[in-house]
Every structure is written in C-alpha cells, then in structure tokens.
mmCIF file of C-alpha atoms in Angstrom:
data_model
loop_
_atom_site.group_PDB
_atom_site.id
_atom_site.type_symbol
_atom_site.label_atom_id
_atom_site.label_comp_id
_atom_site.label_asym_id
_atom_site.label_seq_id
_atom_site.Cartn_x
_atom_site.Cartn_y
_atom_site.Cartn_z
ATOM 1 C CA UNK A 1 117.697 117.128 66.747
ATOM 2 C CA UNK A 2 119.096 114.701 69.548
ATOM 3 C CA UNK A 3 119.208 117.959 71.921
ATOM 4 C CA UNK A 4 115.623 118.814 71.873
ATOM 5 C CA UNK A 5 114.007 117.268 75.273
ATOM 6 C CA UNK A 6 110.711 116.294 74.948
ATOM 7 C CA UNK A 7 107.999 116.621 78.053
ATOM 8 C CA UNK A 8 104.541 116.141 79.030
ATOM 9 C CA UNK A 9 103.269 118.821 80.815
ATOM 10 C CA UNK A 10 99.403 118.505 81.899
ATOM 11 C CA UNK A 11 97.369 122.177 81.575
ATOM 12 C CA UNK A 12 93.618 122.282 81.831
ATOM 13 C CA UNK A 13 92.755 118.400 82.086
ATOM 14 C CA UNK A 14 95.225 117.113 79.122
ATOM 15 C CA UNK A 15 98.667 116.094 79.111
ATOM 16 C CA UNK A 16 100.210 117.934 76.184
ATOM 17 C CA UNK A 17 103.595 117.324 74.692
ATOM 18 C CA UNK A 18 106.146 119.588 74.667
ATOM 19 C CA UNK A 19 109.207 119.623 73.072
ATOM 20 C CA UNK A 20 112.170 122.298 73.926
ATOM 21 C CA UNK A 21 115.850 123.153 73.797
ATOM 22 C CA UNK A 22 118.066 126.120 75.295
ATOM 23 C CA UNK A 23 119.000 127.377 78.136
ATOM 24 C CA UNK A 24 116.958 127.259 80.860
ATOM 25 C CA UNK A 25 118.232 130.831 81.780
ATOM 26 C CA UNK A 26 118.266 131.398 77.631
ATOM 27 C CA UNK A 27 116.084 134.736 77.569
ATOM 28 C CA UNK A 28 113.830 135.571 76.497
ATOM 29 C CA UNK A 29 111.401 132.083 75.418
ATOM 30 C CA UNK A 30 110.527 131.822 72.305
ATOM 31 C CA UNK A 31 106.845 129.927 71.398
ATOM 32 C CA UNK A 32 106.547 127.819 68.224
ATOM 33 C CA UNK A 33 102.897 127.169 67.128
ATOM 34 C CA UNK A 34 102.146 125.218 64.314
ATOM 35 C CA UNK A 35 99.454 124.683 61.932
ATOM 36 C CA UNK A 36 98.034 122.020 60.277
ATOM 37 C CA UNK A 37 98.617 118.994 59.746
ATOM 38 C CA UNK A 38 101.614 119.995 61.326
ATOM 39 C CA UNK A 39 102.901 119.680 64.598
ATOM 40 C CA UNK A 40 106.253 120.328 67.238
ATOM 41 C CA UNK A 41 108.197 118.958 64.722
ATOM 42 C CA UNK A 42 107.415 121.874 61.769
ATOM 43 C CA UNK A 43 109.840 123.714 63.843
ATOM 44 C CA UNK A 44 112.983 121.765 64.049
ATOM 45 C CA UNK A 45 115.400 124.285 62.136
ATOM 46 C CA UNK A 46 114.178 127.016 63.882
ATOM 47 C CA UNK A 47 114.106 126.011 67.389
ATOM 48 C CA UNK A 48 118.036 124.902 66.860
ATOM 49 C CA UNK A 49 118.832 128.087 65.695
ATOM 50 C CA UNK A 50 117.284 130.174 68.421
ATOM 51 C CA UNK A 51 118.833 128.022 70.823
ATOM 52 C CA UNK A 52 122.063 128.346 69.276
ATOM 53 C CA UNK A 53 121.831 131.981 69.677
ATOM 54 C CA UNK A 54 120.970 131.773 72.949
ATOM 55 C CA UNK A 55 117.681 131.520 73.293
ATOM 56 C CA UNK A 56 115.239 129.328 75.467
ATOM 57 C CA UNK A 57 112.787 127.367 72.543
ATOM 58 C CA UNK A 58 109.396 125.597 72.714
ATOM 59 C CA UNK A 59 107.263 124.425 70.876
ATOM 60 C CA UNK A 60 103.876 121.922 72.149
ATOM 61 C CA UNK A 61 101.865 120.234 70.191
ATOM 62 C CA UNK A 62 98.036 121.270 70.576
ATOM 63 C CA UNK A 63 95.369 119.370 72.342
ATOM 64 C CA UNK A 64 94.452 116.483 69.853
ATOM 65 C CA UNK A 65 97.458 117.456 67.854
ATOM 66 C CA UNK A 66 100.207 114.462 67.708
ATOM 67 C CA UNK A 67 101.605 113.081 71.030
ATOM 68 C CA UNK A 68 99.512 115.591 73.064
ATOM 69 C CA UNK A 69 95.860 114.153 74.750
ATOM 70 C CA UNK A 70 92.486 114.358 72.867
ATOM 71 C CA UNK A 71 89.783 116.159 74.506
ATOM 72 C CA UNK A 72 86.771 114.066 75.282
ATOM 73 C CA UNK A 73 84.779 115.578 73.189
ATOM 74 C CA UNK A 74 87.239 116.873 69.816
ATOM 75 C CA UNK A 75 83.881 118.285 68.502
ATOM 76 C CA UNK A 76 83.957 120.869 71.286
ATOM 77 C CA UNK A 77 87.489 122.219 70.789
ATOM 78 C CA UNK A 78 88.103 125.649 70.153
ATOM 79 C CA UNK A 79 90.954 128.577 69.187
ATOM 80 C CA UNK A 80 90.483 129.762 72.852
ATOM 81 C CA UNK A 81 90.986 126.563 73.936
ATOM 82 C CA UNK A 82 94.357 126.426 72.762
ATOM 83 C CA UNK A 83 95.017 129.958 73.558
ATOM 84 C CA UNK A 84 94.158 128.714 77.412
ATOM 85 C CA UNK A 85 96.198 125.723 76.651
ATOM 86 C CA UNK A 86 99.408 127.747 75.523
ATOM 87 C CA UNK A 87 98.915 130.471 78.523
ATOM 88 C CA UNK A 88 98.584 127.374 80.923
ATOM 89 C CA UNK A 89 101.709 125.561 79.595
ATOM 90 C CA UNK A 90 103.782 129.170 80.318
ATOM 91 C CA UNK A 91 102.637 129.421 83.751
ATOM 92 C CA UNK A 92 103.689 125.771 84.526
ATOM 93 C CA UNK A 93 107.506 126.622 82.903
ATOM 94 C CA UNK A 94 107.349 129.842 84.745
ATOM 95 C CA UNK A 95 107.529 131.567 81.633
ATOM 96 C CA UNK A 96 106.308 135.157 82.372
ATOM 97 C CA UNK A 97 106.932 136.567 78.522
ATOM 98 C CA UNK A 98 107.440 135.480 75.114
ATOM 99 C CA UNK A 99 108.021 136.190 71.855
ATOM 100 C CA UNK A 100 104.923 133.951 70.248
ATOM 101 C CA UNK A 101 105.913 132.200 66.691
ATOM 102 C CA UNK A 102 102.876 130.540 64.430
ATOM 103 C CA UNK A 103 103.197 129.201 60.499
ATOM 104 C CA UNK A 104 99.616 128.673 59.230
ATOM 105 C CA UNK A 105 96.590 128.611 61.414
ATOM 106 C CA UNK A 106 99.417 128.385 64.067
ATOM 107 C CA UNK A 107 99.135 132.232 63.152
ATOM 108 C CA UNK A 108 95.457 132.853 63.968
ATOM 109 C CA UNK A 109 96.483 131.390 67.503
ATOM 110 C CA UNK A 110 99.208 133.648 67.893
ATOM 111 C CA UNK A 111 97.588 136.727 67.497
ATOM 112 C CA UNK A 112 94.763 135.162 69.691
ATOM 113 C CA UNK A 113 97.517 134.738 72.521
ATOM 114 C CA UNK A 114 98.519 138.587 71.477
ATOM 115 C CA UNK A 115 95.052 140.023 72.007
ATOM 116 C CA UNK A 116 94.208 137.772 74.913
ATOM 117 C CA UNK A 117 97.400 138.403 76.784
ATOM 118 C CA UNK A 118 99.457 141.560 75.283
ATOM 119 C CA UNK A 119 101.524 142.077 78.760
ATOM 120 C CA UNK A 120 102.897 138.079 78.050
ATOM 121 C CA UNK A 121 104.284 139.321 74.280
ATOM 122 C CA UNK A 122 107.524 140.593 72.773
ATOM 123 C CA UNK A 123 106.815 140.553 69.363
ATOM 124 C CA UNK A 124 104.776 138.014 67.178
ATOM 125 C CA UNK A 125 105.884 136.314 63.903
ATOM 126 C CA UNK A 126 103.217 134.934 61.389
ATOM 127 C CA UNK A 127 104.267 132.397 58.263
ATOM 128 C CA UNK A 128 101.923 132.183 55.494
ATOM 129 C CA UNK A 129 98.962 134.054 56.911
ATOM 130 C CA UNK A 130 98.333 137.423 58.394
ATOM 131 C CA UNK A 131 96.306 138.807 61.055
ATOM 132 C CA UNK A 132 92.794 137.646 60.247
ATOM 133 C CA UNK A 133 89.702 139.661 61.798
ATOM 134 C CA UNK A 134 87.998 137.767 63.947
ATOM 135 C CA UNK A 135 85.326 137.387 61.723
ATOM 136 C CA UNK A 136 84.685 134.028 59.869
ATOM 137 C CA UNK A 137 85.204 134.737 56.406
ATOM 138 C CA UNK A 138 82.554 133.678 53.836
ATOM 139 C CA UNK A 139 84.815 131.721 51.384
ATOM 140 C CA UNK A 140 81.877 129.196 50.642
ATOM 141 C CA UNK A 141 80.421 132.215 48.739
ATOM 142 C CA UNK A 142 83.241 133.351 47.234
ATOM 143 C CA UNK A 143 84.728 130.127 45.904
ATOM 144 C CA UNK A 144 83.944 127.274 44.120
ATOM 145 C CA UNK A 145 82.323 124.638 46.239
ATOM 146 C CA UNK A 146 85.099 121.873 46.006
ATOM 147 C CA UNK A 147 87.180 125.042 47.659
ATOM 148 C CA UNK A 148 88.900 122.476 50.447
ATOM 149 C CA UNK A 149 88.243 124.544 53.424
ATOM 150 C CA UNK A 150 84.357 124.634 52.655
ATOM 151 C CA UNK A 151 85.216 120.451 52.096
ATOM 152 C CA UNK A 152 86.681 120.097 55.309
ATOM 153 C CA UNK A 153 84.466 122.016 57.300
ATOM 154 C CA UNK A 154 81.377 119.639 56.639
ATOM 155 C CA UNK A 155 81.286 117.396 59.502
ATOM 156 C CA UNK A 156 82.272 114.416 58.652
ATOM 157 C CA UNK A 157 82.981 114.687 54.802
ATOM 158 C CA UNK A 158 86.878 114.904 55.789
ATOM 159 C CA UNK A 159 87.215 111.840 57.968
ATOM 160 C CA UNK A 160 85.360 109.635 55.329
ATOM 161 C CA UNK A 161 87.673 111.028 52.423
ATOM 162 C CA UNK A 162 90.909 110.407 54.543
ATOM 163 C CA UNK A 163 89.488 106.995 56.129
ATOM 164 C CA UNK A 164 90.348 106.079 52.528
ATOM 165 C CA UNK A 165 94.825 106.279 53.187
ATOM 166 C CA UNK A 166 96.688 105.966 55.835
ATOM 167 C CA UNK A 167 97.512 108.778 57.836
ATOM 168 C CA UNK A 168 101.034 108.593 55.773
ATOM 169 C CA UNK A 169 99.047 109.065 52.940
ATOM 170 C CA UNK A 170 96.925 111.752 53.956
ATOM 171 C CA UNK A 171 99.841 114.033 55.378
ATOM 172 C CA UNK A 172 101.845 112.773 51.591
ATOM 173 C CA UNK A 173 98.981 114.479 49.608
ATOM 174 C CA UNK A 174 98.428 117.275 52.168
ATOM 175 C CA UNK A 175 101.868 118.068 51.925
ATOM 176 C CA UNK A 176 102.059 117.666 48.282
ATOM 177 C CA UNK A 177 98.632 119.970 47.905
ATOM 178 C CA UNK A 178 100.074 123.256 50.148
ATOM 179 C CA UNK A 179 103.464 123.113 48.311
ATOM 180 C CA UNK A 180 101.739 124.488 44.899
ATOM 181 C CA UNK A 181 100.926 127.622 44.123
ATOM 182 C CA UNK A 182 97.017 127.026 43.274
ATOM 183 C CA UNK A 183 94.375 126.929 45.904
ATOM 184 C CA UNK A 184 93.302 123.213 46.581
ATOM 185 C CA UNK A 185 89.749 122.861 44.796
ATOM 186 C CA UNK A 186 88.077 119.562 44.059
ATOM 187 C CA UNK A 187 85.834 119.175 41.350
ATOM 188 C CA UNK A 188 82.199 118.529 41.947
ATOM 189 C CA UNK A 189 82.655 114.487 42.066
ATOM 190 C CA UNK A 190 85.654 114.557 43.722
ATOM 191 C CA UNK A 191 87.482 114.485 47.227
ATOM 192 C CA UNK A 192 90.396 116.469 48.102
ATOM 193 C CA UNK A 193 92.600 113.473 48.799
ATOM 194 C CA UNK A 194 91.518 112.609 44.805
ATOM 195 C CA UNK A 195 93.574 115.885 43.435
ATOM 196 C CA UNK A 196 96.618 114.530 44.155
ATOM 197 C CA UNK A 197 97.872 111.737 41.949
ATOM 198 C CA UNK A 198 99.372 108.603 43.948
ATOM 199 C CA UNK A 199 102.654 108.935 41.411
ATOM 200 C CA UNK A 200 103.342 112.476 42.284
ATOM 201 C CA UNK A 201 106.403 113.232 44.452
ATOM 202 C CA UNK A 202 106.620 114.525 47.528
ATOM 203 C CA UNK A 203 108.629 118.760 47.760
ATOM 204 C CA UNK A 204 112.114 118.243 47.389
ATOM 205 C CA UNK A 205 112.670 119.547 51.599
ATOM 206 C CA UNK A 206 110.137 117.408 52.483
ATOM 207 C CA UNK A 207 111.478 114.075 52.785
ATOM 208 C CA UNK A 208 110.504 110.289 53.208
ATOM 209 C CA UNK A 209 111.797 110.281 56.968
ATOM 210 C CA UNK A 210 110.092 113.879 57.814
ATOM 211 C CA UNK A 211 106.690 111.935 56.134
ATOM 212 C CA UNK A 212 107.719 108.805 58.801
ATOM 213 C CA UNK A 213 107.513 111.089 61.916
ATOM 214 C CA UNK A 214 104.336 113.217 60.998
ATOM 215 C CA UNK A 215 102.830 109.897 59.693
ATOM 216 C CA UNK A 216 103.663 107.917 63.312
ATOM 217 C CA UNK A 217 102.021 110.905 65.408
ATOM 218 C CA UNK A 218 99.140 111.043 63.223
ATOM 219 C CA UNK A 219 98.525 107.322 63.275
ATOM 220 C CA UNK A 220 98.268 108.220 67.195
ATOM 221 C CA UNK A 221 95.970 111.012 67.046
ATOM 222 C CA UNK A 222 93.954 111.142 64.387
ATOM 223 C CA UNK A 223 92.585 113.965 62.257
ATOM 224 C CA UNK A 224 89.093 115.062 64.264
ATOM 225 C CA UNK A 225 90.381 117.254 66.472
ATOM 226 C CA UNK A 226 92.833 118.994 64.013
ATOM 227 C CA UNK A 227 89.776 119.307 61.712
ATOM 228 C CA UNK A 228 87.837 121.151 64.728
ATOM 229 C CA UNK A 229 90.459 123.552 64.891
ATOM 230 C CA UNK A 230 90.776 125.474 63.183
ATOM 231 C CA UNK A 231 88.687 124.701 60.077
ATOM 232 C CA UNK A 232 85.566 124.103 61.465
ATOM 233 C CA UNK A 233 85.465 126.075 64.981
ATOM 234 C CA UNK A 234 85.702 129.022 62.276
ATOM 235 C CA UNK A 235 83.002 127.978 59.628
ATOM 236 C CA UNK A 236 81.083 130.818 59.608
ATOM 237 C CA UNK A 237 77.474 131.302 60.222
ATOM 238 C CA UNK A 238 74.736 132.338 58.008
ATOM 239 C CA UNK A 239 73.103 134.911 60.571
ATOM 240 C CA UNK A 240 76.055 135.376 62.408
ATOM 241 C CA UNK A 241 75.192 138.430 64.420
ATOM 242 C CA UNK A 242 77.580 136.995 67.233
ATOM 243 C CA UNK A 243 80.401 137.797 63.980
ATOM 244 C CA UNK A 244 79.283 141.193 63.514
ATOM 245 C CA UNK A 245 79.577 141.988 66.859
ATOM 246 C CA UNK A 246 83.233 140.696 67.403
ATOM 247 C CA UNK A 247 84.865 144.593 67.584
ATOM 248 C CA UNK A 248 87.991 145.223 65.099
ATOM 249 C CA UNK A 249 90.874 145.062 67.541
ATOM 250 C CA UNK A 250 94.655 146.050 67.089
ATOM 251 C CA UNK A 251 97.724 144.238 68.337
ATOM 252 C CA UNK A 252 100.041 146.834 69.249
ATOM 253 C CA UNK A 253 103.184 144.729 69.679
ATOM 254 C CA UNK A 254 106.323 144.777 67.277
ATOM 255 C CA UNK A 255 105.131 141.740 64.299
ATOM 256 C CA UNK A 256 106.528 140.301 61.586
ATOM 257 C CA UNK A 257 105.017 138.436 59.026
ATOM 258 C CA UNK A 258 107.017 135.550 56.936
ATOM 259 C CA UNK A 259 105.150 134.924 53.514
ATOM 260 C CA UNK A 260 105.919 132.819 50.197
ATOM 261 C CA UNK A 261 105.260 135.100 47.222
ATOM 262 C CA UNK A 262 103.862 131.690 46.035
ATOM 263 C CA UNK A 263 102.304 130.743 49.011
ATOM 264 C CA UNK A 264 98.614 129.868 47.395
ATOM 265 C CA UNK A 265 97.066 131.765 50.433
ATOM 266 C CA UNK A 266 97.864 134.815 48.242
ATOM 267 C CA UNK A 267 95.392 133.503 45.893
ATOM 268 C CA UNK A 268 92.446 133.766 48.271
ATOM 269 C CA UNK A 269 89.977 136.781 47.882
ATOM 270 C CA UNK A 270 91.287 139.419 48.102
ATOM 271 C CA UNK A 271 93.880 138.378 50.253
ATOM 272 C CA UNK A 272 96.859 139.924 47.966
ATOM 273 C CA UNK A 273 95.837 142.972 48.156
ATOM 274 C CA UNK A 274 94.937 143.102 51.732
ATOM 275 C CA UNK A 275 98.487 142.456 52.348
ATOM 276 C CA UNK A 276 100.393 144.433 49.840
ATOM 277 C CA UNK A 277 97.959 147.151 50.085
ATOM 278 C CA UNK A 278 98.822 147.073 53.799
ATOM 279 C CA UNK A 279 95.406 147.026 54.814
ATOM 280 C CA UNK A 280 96.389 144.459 57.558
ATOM 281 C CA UNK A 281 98.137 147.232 59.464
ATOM 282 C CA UNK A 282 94.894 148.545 60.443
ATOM 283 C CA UNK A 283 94.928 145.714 62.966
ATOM 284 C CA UNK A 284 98.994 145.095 63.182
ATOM 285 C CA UNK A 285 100.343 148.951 63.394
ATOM 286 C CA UNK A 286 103.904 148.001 63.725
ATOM 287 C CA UNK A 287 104.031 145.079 61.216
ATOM 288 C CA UNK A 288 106.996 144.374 58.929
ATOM 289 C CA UNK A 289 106.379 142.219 56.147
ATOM 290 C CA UNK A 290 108.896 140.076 54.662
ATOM 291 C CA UNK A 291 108.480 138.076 50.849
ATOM 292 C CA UNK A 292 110.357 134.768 49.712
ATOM 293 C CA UNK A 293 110.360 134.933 46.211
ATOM 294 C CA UNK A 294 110.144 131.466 45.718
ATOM 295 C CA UNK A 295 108.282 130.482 48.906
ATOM 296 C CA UNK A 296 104.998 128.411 48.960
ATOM 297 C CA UNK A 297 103.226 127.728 51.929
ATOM 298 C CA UNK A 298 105.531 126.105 55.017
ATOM 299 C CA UNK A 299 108.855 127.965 54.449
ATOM 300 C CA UNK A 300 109.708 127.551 57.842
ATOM 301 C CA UNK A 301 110.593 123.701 55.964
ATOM 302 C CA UNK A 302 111.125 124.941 52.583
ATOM 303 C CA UNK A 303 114.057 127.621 53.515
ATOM 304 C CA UNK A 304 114.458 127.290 56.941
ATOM 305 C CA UNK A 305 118.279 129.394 56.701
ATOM 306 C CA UNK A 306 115.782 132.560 55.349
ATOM 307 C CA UNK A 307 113.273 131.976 58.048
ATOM 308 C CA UNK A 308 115.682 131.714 60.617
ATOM 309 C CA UNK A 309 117.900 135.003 59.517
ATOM 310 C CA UNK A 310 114.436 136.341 59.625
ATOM 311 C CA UNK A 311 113.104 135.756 62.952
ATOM 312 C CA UNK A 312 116.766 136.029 65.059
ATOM 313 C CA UNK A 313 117.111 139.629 63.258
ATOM 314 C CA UNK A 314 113.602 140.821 64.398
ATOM 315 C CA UNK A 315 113.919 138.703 68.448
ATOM 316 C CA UNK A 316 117.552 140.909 68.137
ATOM 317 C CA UNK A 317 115.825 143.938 67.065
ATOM 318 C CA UNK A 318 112.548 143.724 69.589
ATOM 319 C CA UNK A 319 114.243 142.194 73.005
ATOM 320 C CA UNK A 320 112.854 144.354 75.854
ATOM 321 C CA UNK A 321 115.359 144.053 78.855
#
C-alpha cells in the first residue's frame, strides 16, 4: 500500500485525486473505476498486482467522489461527465490507451469510456454488472417500492435517511447490505439504512480499518454527488422518448466480465438470464464471462487473488503491441 503515490491532477475545472503505482514506462495503463460508495481505494489488491507484473496502474476517484473536488452544482453531474473527466485525466498523464477496469456502476462508466472513445481501449473488465443499454431501466415498475434504487433516486429521501449515521455508519450498513445475496428492499415504513441491524457484523474481508479510510473520505465529501451519479442521473423518465431514441450500440473490444454467482444483481429482472442466456453479447460480441461461486457483489475485496488471476490472464491475453 505504502507504494501507491497519490496526486491531484485538475481536468475540466476540478482537482481530482488520483492514486497510482508502476512503472512509468509499465505498458500498457491500466484504469480502475469504482462504484459506489466506493472509491480509489476498492482497488488496492488489484492495482499491486498489475504493477507487480509490470504494469502502469490508476485509479481516480470521481468528481464528488472522496478526496476529489465537488462540482458546484452535484445536482448537475452526469455519467458523461465522468467519462470527460477520465478522458481528461489520460491526456494530462499522456496516456494514449488503456485497458479500462470498473466494479459496479464503475462498469456503466467503463463501457461509456468504450463507446465514447473505442481507439483509447484494449479490452474492458466489468465486476458485478454487465453492459447495460443505455436505456434507463424501469425497476420502479418492476419492483417493490422500498426497491433501494427507486429509494435513492428521490431527491432528497437518501440524504435525510443517512443524515441519521455518520458517514462510518452509512458505508457499515452499505457494505453490510451489498454483501448478501437478496436485493436491498425496505418495507413501506422503513428506510434503507433501517434494514440493517446496528448488531450485525461487518463481511469477514471487509475490515474495521478498510471502514476507517472509506469512512474519513466520506466524512470529506459527502454522499450528494455520489447519489447523482449514477442513481439518479439514470432514473428514468415516464415519456422518455429521448430513451427510446438512444440507438443499441456494440462495443467491439475484447471484455471480460467478473461476476459473484451470489452477487444480488443476479436477482434483478431478468438480469440472470440476460447474462447466462448471453443476451448481453448482442452489445459485447467478444465478451468472456467469468462466475465466483461464492462471490457477492465487490469481489474485487471479497477474493481479490481470483480477481486478480482473472484480469492479468485476460491484459496477457489482449495486449496489442
């Protein structure tokens, strides 16, 4: 851990934070994105082992995300936003091409930085959820309404529920929430935070000093812009014709997916079979996909040995000299 370096590089008005390790001749760059409430940090055991191979690792945290600036306006923020932010931060390391690295919504802005920018991609790796279309998804009518992602993307309803705890807390029960296999559902006259009971323990990778260090750059930033994006920058729209329009597009570059079989993502409509099916390589032609048995949602933490065999076999497999 002492050999990651930690910068502050400033792209598009904010100063974000950047932490990295290898060689800076280490080819090719790999780029960690995390999800939430995650941040740099999510990817400790892999960025080591990359390096260690001899690779060049980094991994920022987004705009409003731990040590990095908050926009002015957190309301505003959106997934092209940090697509921008992640192109920007390459073009200030001189970084012409990567291969792009994303565990939970971290995905949906990897394959955003795939479709945006296809010439700046090796491969892409995805951890607990696939290439999603484009279009919002109507979970709000498919679930029941404590369904936590219809919770959290009511303005406001979030912040008052976690105003409640300290960030520590909120990042405890969080934590404690995506490590089961069942999707996180409140019941009508209760908040999401109210699910998890103060007694239960934390995952047995997940420990007391990992809690310290998300808990210390969440005391700093806050939750408003993390709750922007992604969960409500994609609520959808009930006459979304701007959806409808958004075209079905492909990413063409070698992918991997990473998933828990008890990841509870699996658990989401239809999202099991859209997987195992392979319907997702309609849009991902040359994806591999790649099960932990015992996996829930952030195995890059869970079994971080698996997840790294995983991702330095595919880099080995997909480096373009």
């Amino acid at each position: 851990m002492e050999k990651i370096k930690h910068e502050y590089i400033e792209v598009n008005g904010l100063k974000h934070h950047v932490a990295e390790i290898g060689s800076s001749s280490g080819s090719p760059t790999i780029l960690f994105l995390h999800g939430f409430p995650e941040l740099w940090y999510t990817w400790r055991f892999q960025m080591i082992a990359v390096a260690n191979a001899g690779y060049k690792a980094i991994a920022p945290d987004y705009r409003g995300y731990g040590w990095s600036d908050t926009p002015s306006e957190p309301e505003k923020a959106t997934f092209d936003d940090l697509v921008s932010d992640m192109a920007a931060i390459l073009d200030a390391l001189s970084i012409s091409k990567v291969f792009v690295i994303g565990q939970d919504v971290g995905g949906i802005v990897a394959y955003r930085f795939a479709l945006c920018h296809p010439g700046r991609i090796h491969g892409v790796v995805t951890l607990g959820i696939p290439f999603m279309s484009p279009r919002p998804i109507a979970y709000h009518k498919l679930l029941p309404e404590g369904f936590y992602i219809t919770r959290w993307q009511e303005p406001g309803r979030a912040e008052a529920d976690f105003e409640r705890f300290d960030a520590k807390t909120v990042l405890r029960n969080i934590y404690i929430l995506f490590a089961r296999s069942e999707i996180p559902i409140a019941l009508e006259n209760q908040e999401i935070m109210d699910i998890v009971e103060p007694s239960t323990p934390l995952p047995s990778w997940f420990t007391e000093e990992d809690l310290a260090v998300y808990g210390a750059a969440y005391d700093k930033c806050g939750f408003h812009t993390a709750l922007q994006v992604p969960y409500r920058e994609f609520r959808p729209k009930e006459n979304s014709e701007q959806a409808s329009n958004i075209p079905d597009l492909k990413v063409e570059s070698p992918a991997l997916f990473i998933t828990g079989e008890k990841d509870y993502v699996f658990k989401f409509p239809e999202m099991e079979n859209y997987i195992k099916s392979g319907a997702v390589k309609m849009f991902v032609p040359n994806l591999e996909i790649e099960y932990i048995p015992e996996g829930s949602h952030f195995i890059s933490e869970q079994f971080p040995d698996k997840v790294n065999e995983l991702i330095l076999s595919f880099i080995s497999k997909n480096i373009q000299v």
